[in-house]
Coordinates of N, CA and C in Angstrom, one line a residue:
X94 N -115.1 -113.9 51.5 CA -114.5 -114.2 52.8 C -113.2 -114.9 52.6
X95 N -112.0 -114.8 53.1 CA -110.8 -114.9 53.2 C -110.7 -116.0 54.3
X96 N -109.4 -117.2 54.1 CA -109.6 -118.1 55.2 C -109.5 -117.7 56.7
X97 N -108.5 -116.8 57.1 CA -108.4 -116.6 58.5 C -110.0 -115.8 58.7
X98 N -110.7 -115.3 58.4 CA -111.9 -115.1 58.9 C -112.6 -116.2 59.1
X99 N -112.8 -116.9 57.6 CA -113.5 -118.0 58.4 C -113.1 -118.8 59.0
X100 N -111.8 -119.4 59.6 CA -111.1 -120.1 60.5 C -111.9 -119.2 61.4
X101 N -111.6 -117.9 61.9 CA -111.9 -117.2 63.4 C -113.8 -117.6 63.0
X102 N -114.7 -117.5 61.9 CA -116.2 -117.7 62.3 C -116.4 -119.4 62.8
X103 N -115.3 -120.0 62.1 CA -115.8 -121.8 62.6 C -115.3 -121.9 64.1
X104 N -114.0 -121.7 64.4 CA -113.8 -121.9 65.6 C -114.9 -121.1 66.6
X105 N -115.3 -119.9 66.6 CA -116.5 -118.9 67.1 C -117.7 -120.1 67.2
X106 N -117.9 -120.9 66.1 CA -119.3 -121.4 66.1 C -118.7 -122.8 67.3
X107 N -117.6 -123.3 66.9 CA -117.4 -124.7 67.1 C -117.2 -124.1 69.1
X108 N -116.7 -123.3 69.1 CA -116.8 -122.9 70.8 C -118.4 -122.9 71.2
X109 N -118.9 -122.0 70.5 CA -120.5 -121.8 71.1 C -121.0 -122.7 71.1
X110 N -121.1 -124.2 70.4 CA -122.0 -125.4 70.2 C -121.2 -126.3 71.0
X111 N -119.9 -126.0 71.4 CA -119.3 -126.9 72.1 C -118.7 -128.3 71.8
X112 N -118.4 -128.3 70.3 CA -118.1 -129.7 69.3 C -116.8 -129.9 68.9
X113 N -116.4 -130.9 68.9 CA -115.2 -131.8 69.1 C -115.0 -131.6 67.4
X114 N -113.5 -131.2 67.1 CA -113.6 -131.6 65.7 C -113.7 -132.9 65.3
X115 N -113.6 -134.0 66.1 CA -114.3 -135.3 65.8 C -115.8 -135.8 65.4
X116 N -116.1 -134.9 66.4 CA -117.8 -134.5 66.1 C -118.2 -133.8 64.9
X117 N -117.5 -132.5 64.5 CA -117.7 -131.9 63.6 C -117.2 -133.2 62.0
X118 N -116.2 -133.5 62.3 CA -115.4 -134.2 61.3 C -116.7 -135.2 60.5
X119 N -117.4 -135.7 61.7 CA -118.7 -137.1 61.5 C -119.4 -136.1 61.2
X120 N -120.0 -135.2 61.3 CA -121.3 -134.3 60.7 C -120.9 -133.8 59.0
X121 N -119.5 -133.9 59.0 CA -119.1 -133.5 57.3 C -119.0 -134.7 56.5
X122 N -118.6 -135.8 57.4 CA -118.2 -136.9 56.4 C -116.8 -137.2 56.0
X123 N -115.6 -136.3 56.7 CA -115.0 -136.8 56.3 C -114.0 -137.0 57.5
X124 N -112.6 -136.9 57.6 CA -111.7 -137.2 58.5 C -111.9 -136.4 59.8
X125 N -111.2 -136.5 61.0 CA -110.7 -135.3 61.9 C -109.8 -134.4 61.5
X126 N -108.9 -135.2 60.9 CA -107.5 -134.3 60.3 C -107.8 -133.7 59.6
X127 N -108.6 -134.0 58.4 CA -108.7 -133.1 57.7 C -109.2 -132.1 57.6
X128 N -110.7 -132.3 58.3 CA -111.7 -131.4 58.6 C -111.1 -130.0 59.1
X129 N -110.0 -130.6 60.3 CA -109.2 -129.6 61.5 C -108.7 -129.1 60.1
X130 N -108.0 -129.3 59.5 CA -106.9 -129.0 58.2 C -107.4 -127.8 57.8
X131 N -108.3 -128.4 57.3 CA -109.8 -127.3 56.5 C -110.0 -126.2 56.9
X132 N -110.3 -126.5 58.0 CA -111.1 -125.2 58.6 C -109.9 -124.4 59.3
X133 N -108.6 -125.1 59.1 CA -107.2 -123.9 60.2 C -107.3 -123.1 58.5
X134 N -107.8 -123.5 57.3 CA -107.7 -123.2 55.9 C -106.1 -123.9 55.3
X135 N -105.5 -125.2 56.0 CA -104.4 -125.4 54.8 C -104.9 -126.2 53.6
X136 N -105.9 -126.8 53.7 CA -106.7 -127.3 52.3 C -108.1 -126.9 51.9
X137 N -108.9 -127.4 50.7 CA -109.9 -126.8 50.6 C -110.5 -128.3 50.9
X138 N -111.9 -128.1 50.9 CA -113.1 -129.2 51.1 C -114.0 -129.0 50.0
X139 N -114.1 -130.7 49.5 CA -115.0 -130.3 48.4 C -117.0 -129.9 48.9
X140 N -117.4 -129.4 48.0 CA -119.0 -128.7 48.2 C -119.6 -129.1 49.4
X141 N -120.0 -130.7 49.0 CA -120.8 -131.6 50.2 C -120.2 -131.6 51.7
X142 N -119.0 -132.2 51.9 CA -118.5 -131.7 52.8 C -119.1 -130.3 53.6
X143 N -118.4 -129.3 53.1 CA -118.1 -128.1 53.3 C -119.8 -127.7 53.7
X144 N -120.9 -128.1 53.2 CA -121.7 -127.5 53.4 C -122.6 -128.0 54.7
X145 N -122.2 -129.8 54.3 CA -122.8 -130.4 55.8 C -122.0 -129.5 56.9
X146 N -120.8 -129.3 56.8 CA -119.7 -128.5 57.7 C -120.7 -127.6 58.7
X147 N -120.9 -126.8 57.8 CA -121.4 -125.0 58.5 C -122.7 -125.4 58.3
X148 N -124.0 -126.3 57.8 CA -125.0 -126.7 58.7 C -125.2 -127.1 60.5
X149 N -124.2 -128.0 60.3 CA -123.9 -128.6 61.8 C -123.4 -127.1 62.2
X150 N -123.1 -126.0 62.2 CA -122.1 -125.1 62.7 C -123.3 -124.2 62.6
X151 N -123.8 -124.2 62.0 CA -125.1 -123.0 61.7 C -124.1 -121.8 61.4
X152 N -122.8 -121.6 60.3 CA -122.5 -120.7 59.5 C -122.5 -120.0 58.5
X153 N -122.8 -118.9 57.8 CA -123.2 -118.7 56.5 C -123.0 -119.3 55.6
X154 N -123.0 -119.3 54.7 CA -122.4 -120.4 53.0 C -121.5 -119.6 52.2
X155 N -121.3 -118.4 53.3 CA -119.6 -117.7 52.4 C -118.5 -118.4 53.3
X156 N -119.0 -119.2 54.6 CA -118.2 -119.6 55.2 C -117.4 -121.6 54.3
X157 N -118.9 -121.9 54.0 CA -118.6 -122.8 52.7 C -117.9 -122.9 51.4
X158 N -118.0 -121.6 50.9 CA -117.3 -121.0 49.8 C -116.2 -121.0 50.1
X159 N -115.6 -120.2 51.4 CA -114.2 -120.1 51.7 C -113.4 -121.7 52.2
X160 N -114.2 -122.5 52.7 CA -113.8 -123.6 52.5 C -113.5 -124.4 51.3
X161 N -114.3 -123.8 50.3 CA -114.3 -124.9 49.3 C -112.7 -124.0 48.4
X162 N -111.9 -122.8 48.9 CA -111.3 -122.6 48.2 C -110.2 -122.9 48.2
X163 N -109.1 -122.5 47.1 CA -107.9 -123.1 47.4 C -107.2 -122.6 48.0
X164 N -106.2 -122.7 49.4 CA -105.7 -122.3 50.1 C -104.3 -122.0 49.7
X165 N -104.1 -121.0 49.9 CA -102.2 -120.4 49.9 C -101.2 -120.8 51.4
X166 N -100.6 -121.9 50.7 CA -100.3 -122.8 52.2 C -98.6 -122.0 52.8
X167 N -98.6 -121.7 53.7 CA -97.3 -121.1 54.1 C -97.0 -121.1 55.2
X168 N -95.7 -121.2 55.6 CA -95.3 -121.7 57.5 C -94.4 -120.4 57.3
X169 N -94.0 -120.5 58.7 CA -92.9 -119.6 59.0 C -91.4 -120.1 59.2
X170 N -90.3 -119.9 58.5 CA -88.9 -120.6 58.6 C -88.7 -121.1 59.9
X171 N -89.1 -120.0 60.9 CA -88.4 -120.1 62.2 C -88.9 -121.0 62.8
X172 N -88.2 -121.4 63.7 CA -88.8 -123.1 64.6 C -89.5 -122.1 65.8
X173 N -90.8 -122.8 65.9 CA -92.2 -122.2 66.6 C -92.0 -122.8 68.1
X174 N -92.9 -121.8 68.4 CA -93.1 -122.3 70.3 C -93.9 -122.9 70.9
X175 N -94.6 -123.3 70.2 CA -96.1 -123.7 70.5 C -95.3 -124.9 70.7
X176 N -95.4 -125.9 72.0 CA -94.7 -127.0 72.5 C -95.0 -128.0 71.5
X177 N -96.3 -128.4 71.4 CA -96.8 -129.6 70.5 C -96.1 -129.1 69.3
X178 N -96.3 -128.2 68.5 CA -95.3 -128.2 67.4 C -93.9 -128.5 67.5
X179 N -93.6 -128.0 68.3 CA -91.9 -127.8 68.4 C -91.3 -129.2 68.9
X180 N -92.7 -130.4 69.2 CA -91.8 -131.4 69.6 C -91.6 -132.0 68.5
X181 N -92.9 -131.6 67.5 CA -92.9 -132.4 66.0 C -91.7 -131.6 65.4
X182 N -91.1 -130.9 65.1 CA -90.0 -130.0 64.4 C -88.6 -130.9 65.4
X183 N -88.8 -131.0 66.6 CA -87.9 -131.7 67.1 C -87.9 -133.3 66.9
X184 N -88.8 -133.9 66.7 CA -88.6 -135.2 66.3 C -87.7 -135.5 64.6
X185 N -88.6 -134.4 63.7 CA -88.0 -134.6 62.4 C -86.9 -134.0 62.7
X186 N -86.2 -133.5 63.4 CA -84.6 -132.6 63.7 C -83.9 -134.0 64.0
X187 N -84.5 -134.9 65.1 CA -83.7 -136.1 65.1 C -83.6 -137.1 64.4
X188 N -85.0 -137.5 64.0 CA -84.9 -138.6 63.4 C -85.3 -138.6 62.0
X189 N -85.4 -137.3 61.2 CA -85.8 -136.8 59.8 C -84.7 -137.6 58.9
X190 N -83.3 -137.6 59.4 CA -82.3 -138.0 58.4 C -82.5 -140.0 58.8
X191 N -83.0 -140.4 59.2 CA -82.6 -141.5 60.1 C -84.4 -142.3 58.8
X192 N -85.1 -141.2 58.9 CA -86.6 -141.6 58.1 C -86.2 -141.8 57.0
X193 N -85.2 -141.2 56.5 CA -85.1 -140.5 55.1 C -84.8 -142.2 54.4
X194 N -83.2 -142.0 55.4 CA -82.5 -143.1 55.3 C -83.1 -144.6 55.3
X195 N -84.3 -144.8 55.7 CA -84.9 -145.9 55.7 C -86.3 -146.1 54.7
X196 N -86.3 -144.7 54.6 CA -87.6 -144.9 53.0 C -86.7 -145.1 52.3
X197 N -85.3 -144.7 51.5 CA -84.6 -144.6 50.5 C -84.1 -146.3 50.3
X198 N -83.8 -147.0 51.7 CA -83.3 -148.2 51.6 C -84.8 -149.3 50.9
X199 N -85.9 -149.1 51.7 CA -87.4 -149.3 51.3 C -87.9 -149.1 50.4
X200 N -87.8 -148.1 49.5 CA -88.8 -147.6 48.1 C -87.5 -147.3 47.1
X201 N -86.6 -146.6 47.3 CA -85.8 -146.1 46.4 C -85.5 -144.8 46.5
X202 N -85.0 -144.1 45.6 CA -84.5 -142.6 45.9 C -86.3 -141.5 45.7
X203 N -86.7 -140.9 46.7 CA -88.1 -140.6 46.1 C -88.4 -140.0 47.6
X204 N -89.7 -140.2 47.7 CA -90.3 -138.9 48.8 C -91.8 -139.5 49.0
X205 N -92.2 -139.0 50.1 CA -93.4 -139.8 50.6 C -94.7 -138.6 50.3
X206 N -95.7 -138.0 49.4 CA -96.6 -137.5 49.1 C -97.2 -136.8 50.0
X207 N -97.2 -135.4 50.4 CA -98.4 -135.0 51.1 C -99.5 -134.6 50.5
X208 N -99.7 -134.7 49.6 CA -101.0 -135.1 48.6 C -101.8 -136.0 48.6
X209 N -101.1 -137.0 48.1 CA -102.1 -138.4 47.8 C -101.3 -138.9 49.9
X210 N -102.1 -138.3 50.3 CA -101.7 -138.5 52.4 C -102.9 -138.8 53.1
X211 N -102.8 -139.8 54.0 CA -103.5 -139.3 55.3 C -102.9 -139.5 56.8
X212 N -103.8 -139.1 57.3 CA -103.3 -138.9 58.8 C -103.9 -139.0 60.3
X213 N -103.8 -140.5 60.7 CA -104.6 -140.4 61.8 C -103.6 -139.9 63.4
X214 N -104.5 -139.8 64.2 CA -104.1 -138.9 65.3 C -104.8 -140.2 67.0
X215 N -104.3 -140.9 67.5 CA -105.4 -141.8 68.3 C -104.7 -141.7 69.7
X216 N -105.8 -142.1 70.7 CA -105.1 -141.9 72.2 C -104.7 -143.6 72.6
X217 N -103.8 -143.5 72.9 CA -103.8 -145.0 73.6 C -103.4 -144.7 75.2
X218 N -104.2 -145.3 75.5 CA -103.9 -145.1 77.2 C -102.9 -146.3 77.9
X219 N -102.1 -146.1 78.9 CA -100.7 -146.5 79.3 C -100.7 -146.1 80.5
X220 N -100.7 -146.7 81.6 CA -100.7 -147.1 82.7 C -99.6 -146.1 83.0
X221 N -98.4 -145.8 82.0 CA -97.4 -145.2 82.7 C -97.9 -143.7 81.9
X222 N -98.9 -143.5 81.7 CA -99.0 -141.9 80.7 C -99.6 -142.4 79.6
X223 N -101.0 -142.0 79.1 CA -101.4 -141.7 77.9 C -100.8 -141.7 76.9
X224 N -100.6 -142.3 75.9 CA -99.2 -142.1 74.4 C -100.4 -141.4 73.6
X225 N -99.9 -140.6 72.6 CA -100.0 -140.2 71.3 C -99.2 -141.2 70.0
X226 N -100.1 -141.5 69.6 CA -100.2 -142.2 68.2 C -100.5 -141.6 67.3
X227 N -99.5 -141.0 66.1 CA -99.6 -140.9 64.9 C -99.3 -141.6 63.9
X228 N -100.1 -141.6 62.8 CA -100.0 -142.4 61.7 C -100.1 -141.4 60.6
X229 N -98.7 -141.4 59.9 CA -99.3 -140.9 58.7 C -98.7 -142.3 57.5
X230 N -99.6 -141.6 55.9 CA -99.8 -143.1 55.5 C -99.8 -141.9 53.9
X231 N -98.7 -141.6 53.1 CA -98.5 -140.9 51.7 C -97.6 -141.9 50.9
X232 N -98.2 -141.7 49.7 CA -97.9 -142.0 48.5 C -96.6 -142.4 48.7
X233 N -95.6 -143.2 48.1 CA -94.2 -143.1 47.5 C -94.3 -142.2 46.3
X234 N -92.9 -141.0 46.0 CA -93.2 -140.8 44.8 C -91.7 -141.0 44.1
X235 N -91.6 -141.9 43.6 CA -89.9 -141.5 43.1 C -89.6 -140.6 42.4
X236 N -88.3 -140.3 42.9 CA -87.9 -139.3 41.7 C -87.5 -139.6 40.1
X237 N -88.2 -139.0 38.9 CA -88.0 -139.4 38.0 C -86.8 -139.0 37.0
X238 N -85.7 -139.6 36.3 CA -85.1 -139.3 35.3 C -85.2 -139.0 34.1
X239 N -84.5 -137.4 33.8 CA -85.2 -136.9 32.9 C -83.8 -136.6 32.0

């Protein structure tokens, strides 16, 4: 099984059962973000995970397999439409050089890890509108001279 298949059998299951990827996330053990990550297929999940996963989902264990594999990660150049994305592509459009500029002044000449990363996602409620709260939280990595 190939990931967008099993992305289309987990979302299939996760509609029928009616479960929150926060819910699914606690039945695997491991994050929200990642779990969502997982199963859109841009990472893999290791065994345990993956198998609590599609228990709770009642999915085959090719659907596990394809989880546990490694994913071929690729975006599209073009700036997307999907609003929620496009505000994230519009935030780093404004304030990407402005980040940059303030890790470089903070760590040194280097880059923040989407590897050794995580990433929480939380609601805070506000009298004047709901906020979205992101936190993401990667490695420093400097650049090394060679």
């Amino acid at each position: 099984m190939k990931k967008p298949e099993m992305t289309e059998a987990i979302l299939a299951a996760k509609a029928q059962k009616k479960l929150s990827w926060e819910q699914i996330a606690d039945k695997a053990g491991v994050s929200p973000v990642f779990a969502t990550s997982a199963c859109l297929g841009q990472n893999s999940m290791p065994k345990e995970p993956a198998d609590r996963l599609c228990a709770a989902l009642g999915v085959p264990g090719e659907v596990s397999e394809a989880l546990q594999a490694f994913p071929h990660k690729t975006w599209d150049k073009t700036v997307p439409t999907d609003p929620v994305i496009y505000r994230l592509y519009e935030i780093v459009g404004v304030y990407g050089e402005t980040m940059k500029q303030l890790i470089g002044e903070k760590f040194g000449d280097g880059i923040m890890s989407a590897i050794d990363f995580s990433m929480t996602i939380e609601k805070q409620p506000d009298p004047k509108g709901d906020r979205v709260v992101v936190t993401m939280n990667g490695k420093f990595l400097p650049y090394k001279v060679f």
